[in-house]
Coordinates of C-alpha atoms in Angstrom, one line a residue:
M1 CA 0.0 0.0 0.0
H2 CA 2.8 2.4 0.9
S3 CA 4.7 1.6 -2.3
Q4 CA 1.8 3.0 -4.4
C5 CA 1.8 6.3 -2.7
P6 CA 4.0 9.3 -3.5
P7 CA 7.3 9.5 -1.6
Y8 CA 6.0 12.2 0.7
Y9 CA 3.2 9.9 1.7
N10 CA 5.7 7.1 2.6
Q11 CA 7.6 9.6 4.7
F12 CA 4.4 10.4 6.4
W13 CA 3.8 6.9 7.5
Q14 CA 7.4 6.0 8.3
S15 CA 8.7 6.8 11.8
P16 CA 12.1 8.2 12.4
P17 CA 14.7 5.5 12.9
N18 CA 15.6 6.4 16.4
T19 CA 12.1 7.3 17.6
P20 CA 10.2 4.6 19.4
N21 CA 6.8 3.8 17.9
T22 CA 4.5 4.3 20.9
H23 CA 1.5 3.4 18.8
T24 CA 3.0 0.0 17.9
S25 CA 4.0 -0.8 21.4
S26 CA 0.6 0.2 22.6
M27 CA -1.1 -2.0 20.1
N28 CA 1.2 -4.9 20.9
N29 CA 0.2 -4.6 24.5
G30 CA -3.5 -4.6 23.7
N31 CA -5.9 -7.1 22.2
S32 CA -4.2 -9.2 19.6
Y33 CA -7.3 -9.1 17.4
F34 CA -7.0 -5.4 16.7
A35 CA -3.3 -5.8 16.5
N36 CA -3.4 -8.4 13.8
N37 CA -6.7 -8.1 11.8
G38 CA -8.3 -4.6 12.3
Q39 CA -5.1 -2.6 11.9
N40 CA -4.9 -3.2 8.2
T41 CA -8.6 -2.4 7.6
I42 CA -8.4 0.9 9.5
D43 CA -5.3 2.0 7.8
S44 CA -6.7 1.1 4.4
D45 CA -9.9 3.1 4.9
V46 CA -8.0 6.2 6.2
L47 CA -5.6 6.1 3.3
K48 CA -8.4 5.8 0.8
K49 CA -10.1 8.8 2.4
L50 CA -6.9 10.8 2.5
L51 CA -6.1 9.8 -1.1
N52 CA -9.5 10.8 -2.3
R53 CA -9.2 14.2 -0.5
L54 CA -5.8 14.7 -1.9
D55 CA -7.0 13.8 -5.4
N56 CA -9.8 16.4 -5.0
I57 CA -7.3 18.9 -3.8
D58 CA -5.1 18.2 -6.8
K59 CA -8.0 18.6 -9.1
K60 CA -9.0 21.8 -7.5
L61 CA -5.4 23.1 -7.6
G62 CA -5.3 22.1 -11.2
Q63 CA -8.3 24.3 -11.9
L64 CA -6.6 27.3 -10.3
D65 CA -4.7 28.0 -13.6
L66 CA -8.0 28.1 -15.5
I67 CA -9.5 30.3 -12.8
T68 CA -6.4 32.6 -12.9
A69 CA -6.7 32.9 -16.7
K70 CA -10.4 33.7 -16.5
I71 CA -9.7 36.2 -13.8
T72 CA -7.0 37.8 -15.9
N73 CA -9.4 37.9 -18.9
I74 CA -12.1 39.4 -16.7
A75 CA -9.6 42.0 -15.4
E76 CA -8.6 42.9 -18.9
R77 CA -12.2 43.3 -19.9
L78 CA -12.9 45.3 -16.9
T79 CA -10.0 47.6 -17.8
C80 CA -11.4 48.0 -21.3
I81 CA -14.9 48.6 -19.9
E82 CA -13.4 51.2 -17.5
K83 CA -11.7 52.9 -20.3
R84 CA -14.9 53.0 -22.4
R85 CA -16.7 54.3 -19.4
E86 CA -14.2 57.1 -19.0
D87 CA -14.6 57.9 -22.7
I88 CA -18.3 57.9 -22.4
E89 CA -18.1 60.1 -19.3
K90 CA -15.8 62.5 -21.2
S91 CA -18.2 62.5 -24.1
Q92 CA -21.1 63.1 -21.8
N93 CA -19.3 66.0 -20.1
F94 CA -18.6 67.4 -23.6
L95 CA -22.3 67.1 -24.5
A96 CA -23.3 68.6 -21.3
D97 CA -21.0 71.5 -21.8
N98 CA -22.3 72.2 -25.3
Y99 CA -25.9 71.5 -24.6
E100 CA -26.6 75.0 -23.2
T101 CA -24.9 76.6 -26.2
V102 CA -26.8 74.5 -28.6
S103 CA -30.0 75.1 -26.7
K104 CA -29.5 78.9 -26.9
T105 CA -28.7 78.7 -30.6
A106 CA -31.8 76.6 -31.3
E107 CA -33.9 79.0 -29.3
G108 CA -32.5 82.0 -31.3
N109 CA -33.1 80.1 -34.6
K110 CA -36.6 79.4 -33.5
T111 CA -37.2 83.1 -32.8
N112 CA -35.6 84.0 -36.2
I113 CA -37.8 81.6 -38.0
I114 CA -40.9 83.0 -36.3
N115 CA -39.8 86.5 -37.3
I116 CA -39.1 85.4 -40.9
K117 CA -42.5 83.7 -41.2
R118 CA -44.2 86.8 -39.9
D119 CA -42.2 89.0 -42.4
L120 CA -42.9 86.5 -45.2
K121 CA -46.7 86.7 -44.4
T122 CA -46.5 90.5 -44.4
M123 CA -44.7 90.4 -47.8
A124 CA -47.2 88.0 -49.2
D125 CA -50.0 90.2 -48.1
E126 CA -48.3 93.2 -49.6
N127 CA -47.6 91.3 -52.8
L128 CA -51.2 90.3 -53.0
N129 CA -52.3 93.9 -52.5
L130 CA -49.8 95.1 -55.1
K131 CA -51.2 92.5 -57.6
Q132 CA -54.7 93.6 -56.9
T133 CA -53.7 97.2 -57.3
N134 CA -51.8 96.4 -60.4
N135 CA -54.8 94.5 -61.9
S136 CA -57.1 97.4 -60.9
L137 CA -54.8 99.9 -62.6
K138 CA -54.5 97.7 -65.6
E139 CA -58.3 97.5 -65.9
D140 CA -58.5 101.3 -65.4
V141 CA -56.0 101.8 -68.3
I142 CA -57.9 99.3 -70.5
D143 CA -61.1 101.2 -69.6
L144 CA -59.5 104.5 -70.5
K145 CA -58.3 103.1 -73.8
C146 CA -61.8 101.8 -74.6
R147 CA -63.3 105.1 -73.8
S148 CA -60.8 106.9 -76.0
M149 CA -61.6 104.5 -78.8
R150 CA -65.4 104.3 -78.4
D151 CA -65.9 106.8 -81.2
N152 CA -63.5 105.0 -83.5
L153 CA -64.2 102.6 -86.3
L154 CA -61.7 100.6 -88.4
F155 CA -62.4 100.4 -92.1
F156 CA -60.7 97.4 -93.9
G157 CA -60.2 96.9 -97.6
I158 CA -60.4 100.6 -98.8
T159 CA -57.8 100.9 -101.6
E160 CA -54.7 102.7 -100.6
V161 CA -53.5 105.0 -103.4
V162 CA -50.7 107.4 -102.8
D163 CA -49.4 110.2 -105.1
N164 CA -45.6 109.8 -104.6
N165 CA -44.9 113.2 -106.2
Q166 CA -47.0 115.0 -103.6
P167 CA -45.2 115.7 -100.3
S168 CA -46.9 114.7 -97.2
I169 CA -48.6 117.3 -94.9
G170 CA -46.1 118.7 -92.5
T171 CA -43.1 118.2 -94.8
T172 CA -41.0 120.4 -97.0
V173 CA -38.9 119.8 -100.1
N174 CA -35.2 120.4 -99.5
A175 CA -32.6 121.7 -102.0
S176 CA -31.6 118.3 -103.1
G177 CA -35.2 117.3 -103.9
G178 CA -35.7 115.1 -100.9
T179 CA -38.4 115.6 -98.2
Q180 CA -37.9 116.5 -94.6
T181 CA -40.1 117.2 -91.6
A182 CA -40.8 120.7 -90.3
S183 CA -38.0 120.1 -87.8
G184 CA -35.6 119.3 -90.6
E185 CA -35.5 115.5 -90.0
P186 CA -35.2 113.6 -93.4
L187 CA -37.8 111.1 -94.5
D188 CA -37.0 107.7 -95.9
A189 CA -38.6 106.0 -99.0
S190 CA -41.6 104.9 -97.0
G191 CA -42.4 108.4 -95.8
D192 CA -41.2 107.8 -92.3
T193 CA -38.2 109.2 -90.4
P194 CA -35.3 106.7 -90.2
N195 CA -35.8 106.4 -86.4
A196 CA -39.5 105.6 -86.7
A197 CA -40.4 102.5 -84.7
M198 CA -41.5 99.4 -86.6
G199 CA -45.3 98.9 -86.3
S200 CA -46.1 102.3 -85.0
A201 CA -48.7 104.5 -86.6
T202 CA -47.3 106.4 -89.6
Y203 CA -49.0 109.4 -91.0
D204 CA -46.5 110.9 -93.4
R205 CA -47.5 108.7 -96.4
S206 CA -51.2 108.5 -95.5
R207 CA -51.5 112.2 -95.3
A208 CA -51.0 112.3 -99.0
E209 CA -54.5 110.8 -99.4
D210 CA -57.7 112.2 -98.1
C211 CA -58.8 109.4 -95.8
V212 CA -61.9 111.3 -94.6
S213 CA -63.2 111.6 -98.1
K214 CA -62.6 107.9 -98.7
V215 CA -64.5 106.9 -95.6
L216 CA -67.5 109.2 -96.6
R217 CA -67.4 107.7 -100.1
F218 CA -67.4 104.2 -98.6
C219 CA -70.4 105.1 -96.4
R220 CA -72.3 106.4 -99.5
E221 CA -71.4 103.5 -101.9
H222 CA -71.3 100.4 -99.6
L223 CA -73.3 101.4 -96.5
Q224 CA -76.0 103.1 -98.6
I225 CA -76.1 106.3 -96.4
T226 CA -77.7 109.2 -98.2
D227 CA -75.6 112.4 -98.2
P228 CA -73.1 111.1 -95.6
E229 CA -71.3 114.5 -95.6
S230 CA -74.3 116.1 -93.9
V231 CA -75.2 113.3 -91.4
I232 CA -71.7 112.0 -90.5
Q233 CA -69.1 114.2 -89.0
I234 CA -65.6 112.7 -88.8
D235 CA -63.0 114.4 -86.7
R236 CA -60.0 112.8 -88.4
A237 CA -59.1 109.6 -90.3
H238 CA -55.7 108.1 -91.2
R239 CA -54.0 104.8 -92.0
I240 CA -52.5 102.8 -89.2
G241 CA -49.5 100.5 -89.3
R242 CA -46.3 100.8 -91.3
Y243 CA -46.6 101.1 -95.0
Q244 CA -45.8 97.8 -96.9
R245 CA -46.1 97.2 -100.7
N246 CA -48.9 94.9 -101.8
K247 CA -50.7 95.4 -98.5
V248 CA -53.7 97.6 -97.8
R249 CA -53.6 99.2 -94.3
P250 CA -56.9 99.8 -92.5
I251 CA -58.2 103.3 -91.9
V252 CA -59.1 104.4 -88.4
A253 CA -61.8 107.1 -88.3
K254 CA -62.7 109.1 -85.2
F255 CA -66.2 110.5 -85.3
K256 CA -67.0 113.8 -83.7
D257 CA -70.2 112.7 -81.9
S258 CA -72.1 109.6 -80.9
Q259 CA -74.9 110.4 -83.4
S260 CA -72.5 110.1 -86.3
I261 CA -71.1 106.8 -85.2
M262 CA -74.5 105.4 -84.4
C263 CA -75.7 106.3 -87.9
T264 CA -72.8 104.4 -89.3
K265 CA -73.4 101.3 -87.0
N266 CA -77.1 101.2 -87.9
A267 CA -76.2 101.3 -91.6
L268 CA -73.7 98.4 -91.0
R269 CA -76.6 96.3 -89.6
R270 CA -78.6 96.8 -92.7
V271 CA -76.0 95.7 -95.2
D272 CA -74.0 92.4 -95.5
L273 CA -70.3 92.9 -96.2
R274 CA -69.3 89.3 -95.7
R275 CA -69.1 88.7 -99.5
T276 CA -67.1 91.9 -100.1
P277 CA -63.5 92.7 -99.5
Y278 CA -64.5 95.3 -97.0
N279 CA -65.1 95.1 -93.2
V280 CA -65.9 97.6 -90.5
I281 CA -65.4 96.9 -86.8
E282 CA -65.1 98.8 -83.6
Q283 CA -61.6 99.7 -82.4
Y284 CA -60.5 98.0 -79.1
P285 CA -57.3 97.7 -77.2
A286 CA -55.2 94.6 -77.7
E287 CA -56.2 93.2 -74.3
V288 CA -59.9 93.5 -75.1
L289 CA -59.5 91.9 -78.5
E290 CA -57.8 88.9 -76.8
R291 CA -60.6 88.5 -74.4
R292 CA -63.2 88.8 -77.1
K293 CA -61.4 86.2 -79.1
S294 CA -61.6 83.8 -76.2
L295 CA -65.4 84.4 -75.9
V296 CA -66.3 84.0 -79.6
G297 CA -66.5 80.2 -79.3
H298 CA -68.9 80.3 -76.4
M299 CA -71.0 82.9 -78.2
M300 CA -71.3 80.8 -81.3
Q301 CA -72.1 77.7 -79.3
A302 CA -74.9 79.6 -77.5
R303 CA -76.3 80.8 -80.8
R304 CA -76.3 77.2 -82.1
D305 CA -78.3 76.2 -79.0
G306 CA -80.9 78.8 -79.9
K307 CA -79.9 81.3 -77.3
R308 CA -79.5 85.1 -77.7
A309 CA -75.8 85.8 -77.3
F310 CA -73.8 89.0 -78.0
L311 CA -70.6 90.7 -77.0
V312 CA -70.3 94.0 -75.2
R313 CA -66.7 95.1 -75.3
D314 CA -65.0 92.2 -73.5
R315 CA -68.1 90.7 -71.9
L316 CA -70.4 88.0 -73.2
F317 CA -74.1 88.1 -72.5
I318 CA -76.3 85.0 -73.0
D319 CA -80.0 85.5 -72.7
G320 CA -79.4 88.8 -71.0
R321 CA -77.0 87.3 -68.3
P322 CA -73.3 87.9 -68.2
F323 CA -71.4 84.7 -69.0
I324 CA -68.2 83.7 -67.0
P325 CA -66.2 81.1 -68.9
T326 CA -65.1 78.1 -66.8
S327 CA -63.9 75.8 -69.5
T328 CA -62.1 75.8 -72.9
P329 CA -64.3 77.5 -75.5
P330 CA -65.7 75.0 -78.1
Q331 CA -64.3 75.2 -81.6

């Protein structure tokens, strides 16, 4: 049994050489049964228990390395966690230090946004008022134009014949044989000054023809007005538009009173000029003409439906009621 144990176990059981074994002598003096048979059984049980305990201790001591390694790993992780905690704490302190500044800045931005919204609303209201005022002024200007043109009629198709040898009214013949205005500005081949704007009303060439006489002759021959010179009074008449070859410009005639223009309009209702090269219409501003053009389709559709429809300046009346278009006019 002792030979199977480690050396230090043998030393434990062996007595020193010179020391008397009191336990042996005591056992020898006792009962021979315990001395001979029971001694081996007791020693064997004790040894087994001791060996088992020692084996358990060895196993537990063997686990100390694993425990130490785990503790070292935990310590390293705790160190890392501590470092991260310190970093988080520093970041938190930084955020705390800047929170007040950011909060003040956000509050200031909020106030600025409120002020900007208020100013924007004020500007939007002012812009709306300006638009309304502008539209009102535009309508007033259009109304003034219409009023200034209410005694005017446009005559289309009247032949334009000009005597090129006769200088226009308001011009003189210079020494070189050319024509010039009263202010001395030369006239070009079309009868206009070189600086005349394209499309503007030109009178120099049209003044060489008597447009008033041509309008009165037209009223007599085509509108069948008896003695128009006595019943129609024309303030002035002239061609409008820039002179172009092979193109007849219309004549605008301004009547002196409403009786003269009403006489002409009544005569127009009695005759049919649709099969002739002539036409007579009222003069309107460009804005009114555009509006009338957009209402013609609705007027024709209403007439096809058997309704009474007519235009008054830039307004359409159907069966005596003003019509407000809400859709695209029919073709």
